[in-house]
């Protein structure tokens, strides 16, 4: 029997991430086979184009099959990346916000596990027959920082995980989360992009796509008018200040202890963080960091168990 492989998955509102790949979390369903196999998942007789548009906002990921279908696509991508057999069983390592970890853990584990039963599907024309043998769940954000032990030498550290929809904030004292400081706020990057698009529409009567806005925020070259760029950059600076205000409202002082920014919005904080506003900003802007951390931690747990 083929040995299972462990796959770290980060079920984001805006994107789905594994340790080695990232793709938009939208799904478009088709009754019949689409004209292309690119990004197409076939499961239970239906076809889905993965990465098309945005995932509808869902506080509870288990209310429909969307995140499970995205997980199947992630499994296919990781099996292909590792050149493993298409029948390889898997162990999933995933995360939940620390603020809701205890409440959601049991239901989310059952949602992904599906009682360990075999599942058949195809992705980009390749057939897979696998099973999820186990699901390991970890607190998001906190799991990622555990891989960076050098950041934890400080007696107190603020962690701000800026995702697509939420910003998860916590304080670590001597490497342990201080429970009373944990917040999960609906202040993620989607809010920033939507506000920028609205301000450009009001000021210049232009309708920008999210891809255009993100391109400017990254500093990539394009042909956009300088007036548009100025609005985007101004609003990005205001968003960075809102993040700092949210941290302060949680009772945490960014000027008294280091702040670790991670998640999809960490890159924006690198460029637009007001100078002198944080004692020691640490930017971890790899959007696959949480998925990599879950996978690493699951390996550590298995090693200790063995």
Short mmCIF file of C-alpha atoms in Angstrom, two decimals:
data_model
loop_
_atom_site.label_atom_id
_atom_site.label_comp_id
_atom_site.label_asym_id
_atom_site.label_seq_id
_atom_site.Cartn_x
_atom_site.Cartn_y
_atom_site.Cartn_z
CA UNK A 1 0.00 0.00 0.00
CA UNK A 2 1.26 3.47 -0.88
CA UNK A 3 2.35 5.51 2.14
CA UNK A 4 0.24 8.66 2.68
CA UNK A 5 1.74 12.08 2.06
CA UNK A 6 1.04 15.05 4.31
CA UNK A 7 -0.33 18.15 2.57
CA UNK A 8 -0.63 21.54 4.25
CA UNK A 9 -3.67 23.49 3.04
CA UNK A 10 -4.70 27.06 3.85
CA UNK A 11 -8.39 27.63 3.07
CA UNK A 12 -8.40 31.38 2.43
CA UNK A 13 -11.39 33.48 1.35
CA UNK A 14 -9.42 34.99 -1.54
CA UNK A 15 -7.02 32.16 -2.34
CA UNK A 16 -6.32 28.51 -1.66
CA UNK A 17 -2.74 27.70 -0.71
CA UNK A 18 -0.64 24.59 -0.25
CA UNK A 19 3.02 24.37 0.66
CA UNK A 20 3.98 24.69 -3.03
CA UNK A 21 1.16 26.46 -4.87
CA UNK A 22 -1.47 29.16 -4.57
CA UNK A 23 -4.61 29.73 -6.65
CA UNK A 24 -7.74 31.94 -6.42
CA UNK A 25 -10.53 30.31 -4.42
CA UNK A 26 -13.39 30.97 -6.82
CA UNK A 27 -15.40 28.15 -8.41
CA UNK A 28 -17.57 28.20 -11.52
CA UNK A 29 -19.84 25.15 -11.97
CA UNK A 30 -20.69 23.65 -15.36
CA UNK A 31 -23.22 20.92 -16.18
CA UNK A 32 -21.15 19.84 -19.19
CA UNK A 33 -17.45 19.55 -19.85
CA UNK A 34 -15.90 22.99 -20.51
CA UNK A 35 -13.95 23.73 -23.68
CA UNK A 36 -10.62 23.46 -21.83
CA UNK A 37 -9.11 21.14 -19.20
CA UNK A 38 -7.11 23.98 -17.65
CA UNK A 39 -7.98 24.31 -13.94
CA UNK A 40 -11.01 22.03 -14.42
CA UNK A 41 -12.09 19.71 -11.60
CA UNK A 42 -14.59 16.93 -12.29
CA UNK A 43 -16.28 15.43 -9.24
CA UNK A 44 -19.53 13.52 -8.82
CA UNK A 45 -20.48 14.09 -12.47
CA UNK A 46 -20.09 17.89 -12.35
CA UNK A 47 -17.39 20.18 -13.71
CA UNK A 48 -15.85 23.13 -11.91
CA UNK A 49 -13.41 25.74 -13.18
CA UNK A 50 -11.15 26.39 -10.22
CA UNK A 51 -9.85 29.92 -9.60
CA UNK A 52 -12.69 31.66 -11.44
CA UNK A 53 -13.84 34.81 -9.61
CA UNK A 54 -14.14 35.20 -5.86
CA UNK A 55 -15.34 32.74 -3.29
CA UNK A 56 -18.59 33.99 -1.69
CA UNK A 57 -18.04 35.14 1.88
CA UNK A 58 -18.73 32.28 4.29
CA UNK A 59 -18.13 32.52 8.01
CA UNK A 60 -18.60 28.74 8.21
CA UNK A 61 -16.60 26.88 5.55
CA UNK A 62 -18.63 23.69 6.07
CA UNK A 63 -22.00 25.06 4.89
CA UNK A 64 -21.46 23.87 1.31
CA UNK A 65 -19.03 21.79 -0.77
CA UNK A 66 -16.96 24.68 -2.15
CA UNK A 67 -13.99 24.43 0.19
CA UNK A 68 -13.99 20.64 -0.08
CA UNK A 69 -13.84 20.89 -3.88
CA UNK A 70 -10.99 23.40 -3.62
CA UNK A 71 -9.24 20.95 -1.29
CA UNK A 72 -9.50 18.23 -3.96
CA UNK A 73 -7.88 20.59 -6.47
CA UNK A 74 -5.14 21.35 -3.93
CA UNK A 75 -4.56 17.62 -3.36
CA UNK A 76 -4.23 17.07 -7.13
CA UNK A 77 -1.75 19.94 -7.46
CA UNK A 78 0.41 18.66 -4.61
CA UNK A 79 0.38 15.04 -5.83
CA UNK A 80 1.43 16.25 -9.28
CA UNK A 81 4.11 18.56 -7.82
CA UNK A 82 5.62 15.65 -5.87
CA UNK A 83 5.35 13.21 -8.81
CA UNK A 84 3.44 10.84 -6.52
CA UNK A 85 1.04 8.16 -7.80
CA UNK A 86 -2.50 9.42 -8.42
CA UNK A 87 -3.75 6.82 -5.92
CA UNK A 88 -1.65 8.24 -3.07
CA UNK A 89 -3.63 8.65 0.19
CA UNK A 90 -3.15 11.92 2.04
CA UNK A 91 -3.06 13.44 5.50
CA UNK A 92 -4.35 17.00 5.50
CA UNK A 93 -2.86 19.66 7.78
CA UNK A 94 -5.03 22.77 7.96
CA UNK A 95 -5.75 25.75 10.19
CA UNK A 96 -8.49 27.72 11.91
CA UNK A 97 -8.43 31.14 13.62
CA UNK A 98 -7.35 30.90 17.25
CA UNK A 99 -10.48 32.79 18.32
CA UNK A 100 -12.79 30.06 16.96
CA UNK A 101 -10.44 27.06 17.03
CA UNK A 102 -12.20 25.09 19.76
CA UNK A 103 -15.68 25.83 18.43
CA UNK A 104 -15.03 24.88 14.79
CA UNK A 105 -12.37 22.18 15.08
CA UNK A 106 -14.60 19.10 15.26
CA UNK A 107 -16.93 20.09 12.39
CA UNK A 108 -14.12 21.24 10.08
CA UNK A 109 -12.12 18.07 10.66
CA UNK A 110 -15.16 15.90 9.79
CA UNK A 111 -15.83 18.08 6.71
CA UNK A 112 -12.35 17.42 5.31
CA UNK A 113 -11.99 13.82 6.50
CA UNK A 114 -15.24 12.40 5.03
CA UNK A 115 -14.77 9.37 7.31
CA UNK A 116 -11.61 8.48 5.38
CA UNK A 117 -13.63 7.04 2.50
CA UNK A 118 -12.05 6.82 -0.99
CA UNK A 119 -12.79 9.72 -3.31
CA UNK A 120 -12.50 9.71 -7.09
CA UNK A 121 -12.16 12.86 -9.19
CA UNK A 122 -10.21 14.27 -12.09
CA UNK A 123 -8.23 17.48 -12.34
CA UNK A 124 -6.98 18.90 -15.64
CA UNK A 125 -7.87 15.62 -17.33
CA UNK A 126 -5.93 13.40 -14.90
CA UNK A 127 -7.90 10.89 -12.79
CA UNK A 128 -7.24 10.57 -9.06
CA UNK A 129 -8.46 7.99 -6.58
CA UNK A 130 -7.34 8.83 -3.08
CA UNK A 131 -8.56 9.11 0.50
CA UNK A 132 -7.99 11.52 3.37
CA UNK A 133 -6.66 9.29 6.12
CA UNK A 134 -6.36 11.96 8.80
CA UNK A 135 -6.79 15.69 9.36
CA UNK A 136 -4.50 17.70 11.66
CA UNK A 137 -5.70 21.17 12.63
CA UNK A 138 -3.59 24.04 14.00
CA UNK A 139 -4.16 27.71 14.93
CA UNK A 140 -3.47 29.85 11.87
CA UNK A 141 -0.88 32.60 12.21
CA UNK A 142 0.51 31.14 15.41
CA UNK A 143 1.47 27.97 13.54
CA UNK A 144 3.45 29.98 11.00
CA UNK A 145 5.47 31.93 13.54
CA UNK A 146 6.54 28.73 15.32
CA UNK A 147 8.85 28.01 12.37
CA UNK A 148 10.68 31.28 13.03
CA UNK A 149 12.08 30.67 16.49
CA UNK A 150 14.35 33.72 16.20
CA UNK A 151 11.25 35.94 16.31
CA UNK A 152 10.13 34.33 19.55
CA UNK A 153 13.19 35.27 21.59
CA UNK A 154 11.46 38.50 22.57
CA UNK A 155 9.41 38.31 25.81
CA UNK A 156 6.35 39.77 24.04
CA UNK A 157 5.50 39.86 20.32
CA UNK A 158 2.40 41.02 18.43
CA UNK A 159 1.23 38.83 15.56
CA UNK A 160 -1.02 40.24 12.80
CA UNK A 161 -2.11 37.70 10.16
CA UNK A 162 -3.67 39.74 7.32
CA UNK A 163 -5.79 37.45 5.18
CA UNK A 164 -8.30 38.00 2.40
CA UNK A 165 -11.27 38.65 4.68
CA UNK A 166 -10.01 38.73 8.26
CA UNK A 167 -7.09 40.10 10.23
CA UNK A 168 -6.18 37.82 13.14
CA UNK A 169 -4.35 39.59 15.96
CA UNK A 170 -2.74 38.11 19.05
CA UNK A 171 0.05 38.76 21.55
CA UNK A 172 2.60 36.10 22.43
CA UNK A 173 4.21 36.20 25.86
CA UNK A 174 7.24 33.91 26.14
CA UNK A 175 6.03 32.09 22.99
CA UNK A 176 2.54 31.43 24.37
CA UNK A 177 -0.58 33.21 22.96
CA UNK A 178 -2.21 35.53 25.49
CA UNK A 179 -5.84 34.47 25.02
CA UNK A 180 -7.41 37.79 26.06
CA UNK A 181 -5.53 39.59 23.26
CA UNK A 182 -6.83 37.42 20.39
CA UNK A 183 -9.06 39.17 17.84
CA UNK A 184 -10.41 38.14 14.44
CA UNK A 185 -11.52 41.27 12.58
CA UNK A 186 -13.27 41.63 9.21
CA UNK A 187 -10.57 43.96 7.96
CA UNK A 188 -8.71 41.83 5.41
CA UNK A 189 -7.31 42.72 2.00
CA UNK A 190 -10.68 42.40 0.24
CA UNK A 191 -11.90 45.40 2.25
CA UNK A 192 -8.83 47.34 1.18
CA UNK A 193 -9.26 46.49 -2.53
CA UNK A 194 -12.99 47.30 -2.46
CA UNK A 195 -12.40 50.67 -0.79
CA UNK A 196 -9.69 51.58 -3.31
CA UNK A 197 -11.97 50.64 -6.23
CA UNK A 198 -14.78 52.77 -4.77
CA UNK A 199 -12.55 55.82 -4.27
CA UNK A 200 -11.21 55.59 -7.84
CA UNK A 201 -14.79 55.29 -9.13
CA UNK A 202 -15.92 58.34 -7.16
CA UNK A 203 -12.94 60.50 -8.07
CA UNK A 204 -12.25 59.54 -11.69
CA UNK A 205 -15.33 57.56 -12.79
CA UNK A 206 -13.16 54.54 -13.59
CA UNK A 207 -13.88 50.91 -12.72
CA UNK A 208 -10.68 49.04 -11.88
CA UNK A 209 -10.28 45.31 -11.46
CA UNK A 210 -8.74 43.82 -8.36
CA UNK A 211 -5.83 42.59 -10.48
CA UNK A 212 -5.05 46.16 -11.60
CA UNK A 213 -5.11 47.46 -8.03
CA UNK A 214 -2.93 44.65 -6.71
CA UNK A 215 -0.44 45.29 -9.53
CA UNK A 216 -0.01 48.90 -8.40
CA UNK A 217 0.24 47.89 -4.74
CA UNK A 218 3.09 45.51 -5.66
CA UNK A 219 4.87 48.32 -7.50
CA UNK A 220 4.82 46.41 -10.79
CA UNK A 221 5.13 48.42 -14.03
CA UNK A 222 1.94 49.22 -15.94
CA UNK A 223 0.37 51.91 -18.12
CA UNK A 224 -2.01 53.29 -15.48
CA UNK A 225 -2.57 57.03 -15.14
CA UNK A 226 -0.56 58.67 -12.34
CA UNK A 227 -3.77 60.12 -10.84
CA UNK A 228 -5.14 56.61 -10.40
CA UNK A 229 -1.90 55.39 -8.83
CA UNK A 230 -1.94 58.30 -6.40
CA UNK A 231 -5.42 57.34 -5.16
CA UNK A 232 -4.44 53.69 -4.83
CA UNK A 233 -1.31 54.54 -2.87
CA UNK A 234 -3.14 57.02 -0.65
CA UNK A 235 -5.84 54.49 0.24
CA UNK A 236 -3.23 51.79 0.85
CA UNK A 237 -1.57 54.08 3.38
CA UNK A 238 -4.92 54.67 5.10
CA UNK A 239 -5.55 50.91 5.22
CA UNK A 240 -2.15 50.33 6.86
CA UNK A 241 -3.08 52.90 9.49
CA UNK A 242 -6.43 51.16 10.07
CA UNK A 243 -4.57 47.92 10.78
CA UNK A 244 -2.41 49.72 13.34
CA UNK A 245 -5.50 51.29 14.90
CA UNK A 246 -7.14 47.87 15.18
CA UNK A 247 -4.04 46.55 16.96
CA UNK A 248 -4.11 49.51 19.36
CA UNK A 249 -7.84 48.99 20.02
CA UNK A 250 -7.00 45.41 21.04
CA UNK A 251 -4.87 46.92 23.80
CA UNK A 252 -1.52 46.26 22.11
CA UNK A 253 1.22 48.88 21.69
CA UNK A 254 3.16 48.54 18.41
CA UNK A 255 5.81 50.96 19.67
CA UNK A 256 6.54 48.88 22.78
CA UNK A 257 7.05 45.42 21.23
CA UNK A 258 7.87 43.91 17.82
CA UNK A 259 5.04 43.23 15.37
CA UNK A 260 5.10 40.29 12.97
CA UNK A 261 2.92 40.83 9.87
CA UNK A 262 2.11 37.78 7.77
CA UNK A 263 -0.51 36.57 5.29
CA UNK A 264 -1.57 37.99 1.94
CA UNK A 265 -1.58 41.59 3.21
CA UNK A 266 1.90 41.53 4.74
CA UNK A 267 3.50 42.79 1.52
CA UNK A 268 1.30 45.89 1.61
CA UNK A 269 2.42 46.65 5.17
CA UNK A 270 6.04 46.43 3.98
CA UNK A 271 5.43 49.26 1.50
CA UNK A 272 2.90 51.45 3.29
CA UNK A 273 3.61 51.10 7.02
CA UNK A 274 4.07 54.64 8.45
CA UNK A 275 7.68 55.21 9.42
CA UNK A 276 8.32 54.97 13.15
CA UNK A 277 4.89 53.50 13.91
CA UNK A 278 6.22 50.08 14.95
CA UNK A 279 9.16 49.32 17.24
CA UNK A 280 10.40 46.45 15.06
CA UNK A 281 8.24 45.40 12.10
CA UNK A 282 8.89 41.88 10.79
CA UNK A 283 7.30 41.14 7.41
CA UNK A 284 6.66 37.52 6.42
CA UNK A 285 5.03 38.05 3.03
CA UNK A 286 5.04 34.53 1.57
CA UNK A 287 1.32 33.80 1.11
CA UNK A 288 1.97 30.05 1.46
CA UNK A 289 3.53 30.42 4.91
CA UNK A 290 0.55 29.13 6.88
CA UNK A 291 0.16 26.05 4.65
CA UNK A 292 3.88 25.31 4.97
CA UNK A 293 3.62 25.70 8.75
CA UNK A 294 0.68 23.28 9.03
CA UNK A 295 2.58 20.70 7.02
CA UNK A 296 5.72 21.16 9.12
CA UNK A 297 3.83 20.93 12.41
CA UNK A 298 1.99 17.79 11.29
CA UNK A 299 5.40 16.24 10.60
CA UNK A 300 6.63 17.26 14.05
CA UNK A 301 3.56 15.69 15.67
CA UNK A 302 4.09 12.46 13.70
CA UNK A 303 7.78 12.33 14.69
CA UNK A 304 6.93 12.73 18.38
CA UNK A 305 4.18 10.12 18.12
CA UNK A 306 6.61 7.69 16.50
#
